Each structure stands twice: as C-alpha cells, then as structure tokens.
Amino acid sequence: MEPISVALLAALAGGAGGEAGRQAWAALSELVRRPFRREGNGDGDGDGDGDGNTGAPAAGSAEPELVRLAAAPDDAALARALSTALAVRAARDADFRTGLRRWHEQAGSLHADEVHTGDVHSEITGGTFAGPVLQGRDFSGLSFTTPAPPRVDPDTDTPPTPD
C-alpha cells in the first residue's frame, strides 16, 4: 500500500475540504482509534482475550500522531509522522490495512477535487492593466485603493499622453 500523502493529512487536519474534509478526518480518526490487532499476536494487550482494550493507545496505533497533528495541522513533520505511523500499522494489522485503503480511496478523490494543498497556477497575458494584480491563494481581508485607470483613446487603444 502506498503511503498516505503528507499534504492530504495536513490539509484534512487543518479543516480543508469543508464538510467533506471534516467527515474524512473524522473517519480516519475513527479508524485509527479502533483496537489495534497485530497479525499473529492477538490484540496486543497481552491478556489473550482479543478485545484490544488496554485503556491506552497501543504502541504503533498511530493515535498519538493523529492527536498531535490535529493540534498543530500546519506542522509538516507531524503530518509525516502520522503518514509513517499509518503505514507501519497497516503493515502489521490486516483489518486496519483494508480500512485504510478504503479510506484513502475516498479521501484521495476528495484531495483531488476539494482539498487544495498549495498549487497555484496564474497567468496574465495581453491587454492593458491599470491596477494591482495579486497572485497567490487563500487571500482574505484585502482591499485596494487605487486611482481610476487612465482613459483610453478608442481609436488607438492607448492612454493619452500628458501635454
């Protein structure tokens, strides 16, 4: 199974994708919090009952990494740590691997369609521009006060020259 995208994890932890993104993060959280079932070792709590109930996250469950990323979604190192922890758990827990693969397929389509993780493609061509141009992404609370553009002579398509 391929690793879960660090950008996807950080974006979802940060609330990207609107309601669909929140649902994807909640689904991942629920998956991670399910009892850890190590292949060939029962549930990992040492009592042999297979219930997975230790009262604390099992080592390698990815829950601590999930909680830390939720608290600091802009920290790429935490997103990388969660991606690694998910891969380790998937390698050791077949049920988790199946659930994670299913979650990744659903969240991957969300990632492509609704969660934008930094790509900006802007192009300005041709014409005459008389004002500020702002290129980037996720701007808010901006205002510009600029003078009116110069009048253009319709015959020459150029502004008049000062006398």
Coordinates of C-alpha atoms in Angstrom, one line a residue:
M1 CA 0.0 0.0 0.0
E2 CA 1.3 3.4 -0.9
P3 CA 1.9 5.9 1.9
I4 CA -0.9 8.4 2.7
S5 CA 0.0 11.9 1.4
V6 CA 1.5 14.2 3.9
A7 CA -0.2 17.1 2.2
L8 CA -3.6 15.3 2.4
L9 CA -3.2 14.6 6.1
A10 CA -2.2 18.2 6.9
A11 CA -5.0 19.7 4.8
L12 CA -7.7 17.5 6.4
A13 CA -6.3 18.1 9.9
G14 CA -6.5 21.8 9.1
G15 CA -10.1 21.7 8.1
A16 CA -9.7 21.9 4.3
G17 CA -12.4 20.5 2.1
G18 CA -15.3 21.9 4.0
E19 CA -17.8 19.4 5.4
A20 CA -16.5 16.5 3.3
G21 CA -13.0 17.2 4.6
R22 CA -14.2 17.2 8.2
Q23 CA -16.0 13.9 7.6
A24 CA -12.9 12.4 6.1
W25 CA -10.8 13.4 9.1
A26 CA -13.4 12.0 11.5
A27 CA -13.5 8.7 9.5
L28 CA -9.7 8.5 9.7
S29 CA -9.8 9.3 13.5
E30 CA -12.4 6.6 14.0
L31 CA -10.3 4.1 12.0
V32 CA -7.1 4.8 14.0
R33 CA -9.0 4.6 17.3
R34 CA -10.2 1.1 16.6
P35 CA -8.5 -1.6 18.6
F36 CA -5.0 -2.5 17.2
R37 CA -4.9 -6.1 16.1
R38 CA -1.4 -7.3 15.4
E39 CA -1.2 -10.1 12.9
G40 CA -0.4 -13.3 14.7
N41 CA -0.3 -11.7 18.1
G42 CA -3.9 -11.3 19.1
D43 CA -4.8 -7.8 20.1
G44 CA -1.6 -6.6 21.7
D45 CA -2.9 -6.0 25.2
G46 CA -1.3 -9.2 26.5
D47 CA -4.4 -10.7 28.2
G48 CA -5.3 -13.1 25.3
D49 CA -8.9 -12.1 25.1
G50 CA -8.6 -10.4 21.7
D51 CA -10.6 -7.3 22.8
G52 CA -7.9 -4.8 22.2
N53 CA -9.0 -2.9 25.3
T54 CA -5.9 -1.7 27.1
G55 CA -7.2 1.7 28.2
A56 CA -4.4 3.5 26.3
P57 CA -3.4 3.7 22.7
A58 CA -1.4 0.6 21.7
A59 CA 2.2 1.2 20.6
G60 CA 2.1 1.7 16.9
S61 CA -1.6 2.5 16.7
A62 CA -1.0 6.0 15.1
E63 CA -3.3 7.6 17.6
P64 CA -0.7 9.8 19.3
E65 CA 0.5 11.0 15.9
L66 CA -3.1 11.7 14.9
V67 CA -3.8 13.7 18.1
R68 CA -0.6 15.7 17.7
L69 CA -1.4 16.6 14.0
A70 CA -4.9 17.6 14.9
A71 CA -3.5 20.1 17.5
A72 CA -0.9 21.5 15.0
P73 CA -2.1 20.9 11.4
D74 CA 0.5 23.2 9.9
D75 CA 3.4 21.2 11.1
A76 CA 4.7 19.1 8.2
A77 CA 6.9 17.0 10.4
L78 CA 3.8 15.9 12.4
A79 CA 1.9 15.0 9.1
R80 CA 4.9 13.0 8.0
A81 CA 5.0 11.2 11.4
L82 CA 1.3 10.3 11.0
S83 CA 1.8 9.1 7.5
T84 CA 4.6 6.8 8.7
A85 CA 2.7 5.6 11.7
L86 CA -0.3 4.7 9.4
A87 CA 2.0 2.8 7.1
V88 CA 3.6 0.9 10.0
R89 CA 0.2 0.0 11.4
A90 CA -1.2 -1.1 8.0
A91 CA 1.8 -3.4 7.6
R92 CA 1.1 -5.0 11.0
D93 CA -2.8 -5.1 11.0
A94 CA -4.7 -6.6 8.1
D95 CA -8.1 -5.2 9.1
F96 CA -6.6 -1.7 9.5
R97 CA -4.8 -2.0 6.2
T98 CA -8.2 -2.8 4.5
G99 CA -9.9 0.1 6.2
L100 CA -7.1 2.5 5.5
R101 CA -7.0 1.5 1.8
R102 CA -10.8 2.2 1.6
W103 CA -10.4 5.5 3.5
H104 CA -7.5 6.5 1.2
E105 CA -9.5 5.8 -2.0
Q106 CA -12.4 8.0 -0.7
A107 CA -10.1 10.8 0.7
G108 CA -7.9 10.7 -2.4
S109 CA -10.8 11.7 -4.6
L110 CA -11.6 14.5 -2.1
H111 CA -8.0 15.5 -2.2
A112 CA -8.1 15.9 -5.9
D113 CA -11.4 17.6 -6.1
E114 CA -11.8 19.7 -2.9
V115 CA -8.7 19.9 -0.9
H116 CA -6.2 22.3 -2.4
T117 CA -2.8 21.9 -0.9
G118 CA -0.8 24.8 -2.3
D119 CA -0.8 24.6 -6.1
V120 CA -1.3 28.0 -7.7
H121 CA -1.4 28.5 -11.5
S122 CA -1.8 32.1 -12.6
E123 CA -1.3 33.6 -16.0
I124 CA -1.8 37.2 -17.1
T125 CA -1.5 37.8 -20.8
G126 CA -2.3 40.5 -23.3
G127 CA -4.2 43.7 -22.7
T128 CA -3.6 46.8 -20.7
F129 CA -3.7 46.6 -16.9
A130 CA -4.1 49.6 -14.7
G131 CA -4.3 48.4 -11.1
P132 CA -2.8 45.9 -8.7
V133 CA -2.5 42.2 -9.6
L134 CA -2.3 39.8 -6.8
Q135 CA -1.2 36.2 -7.5
G136 CA -1.4 33.5 -4.8
R137 CA -4.0 31.6 -2.9
D138 CA -6.2 31.8 0.1
F139 CA -6.3 35.6 0.5
S140 CA -8.8 37.3 2.8
G141 CA -9.4 40.7 4.3
L142 CA -7.7 42.5 1.4
S143 CA -8.7 45.9 0.0
F144 CA -7.1 48.1 -2.6
T145 CA -7.4 51.8 -3.1
T146 CA -6.2 52.8 -6.5
P147 CA -6.8 55.7 -8.7
A148 CA -9.1 55.2 -11.6
P149 CA -7.4 53.9 -14.7
P150 CA -6.5 56.4 -17.4
R151 CA -9.0 56.9 -20.1
V152 CA -8.1 55.1 -23.3
D153 CA -8.4 56.6 -26.7
P154 CA -10.8 54.2 -28.5
D155 CA -9.1 54.9 -31.9
T156 CA -5.6 54.0 -30.8
D157 CA -6.3 51.8 -27.8
T158 CA -3.8 53.7 -25.7
P159 CA -4.0 56.2 -22.9
P160 CA -3.5 59.8 -23.9
T161 CA 0.0 61.3 -23.4
P162 CA 0.4 64.2 -20.9
D163 CA 0.7 67.6 -22.6

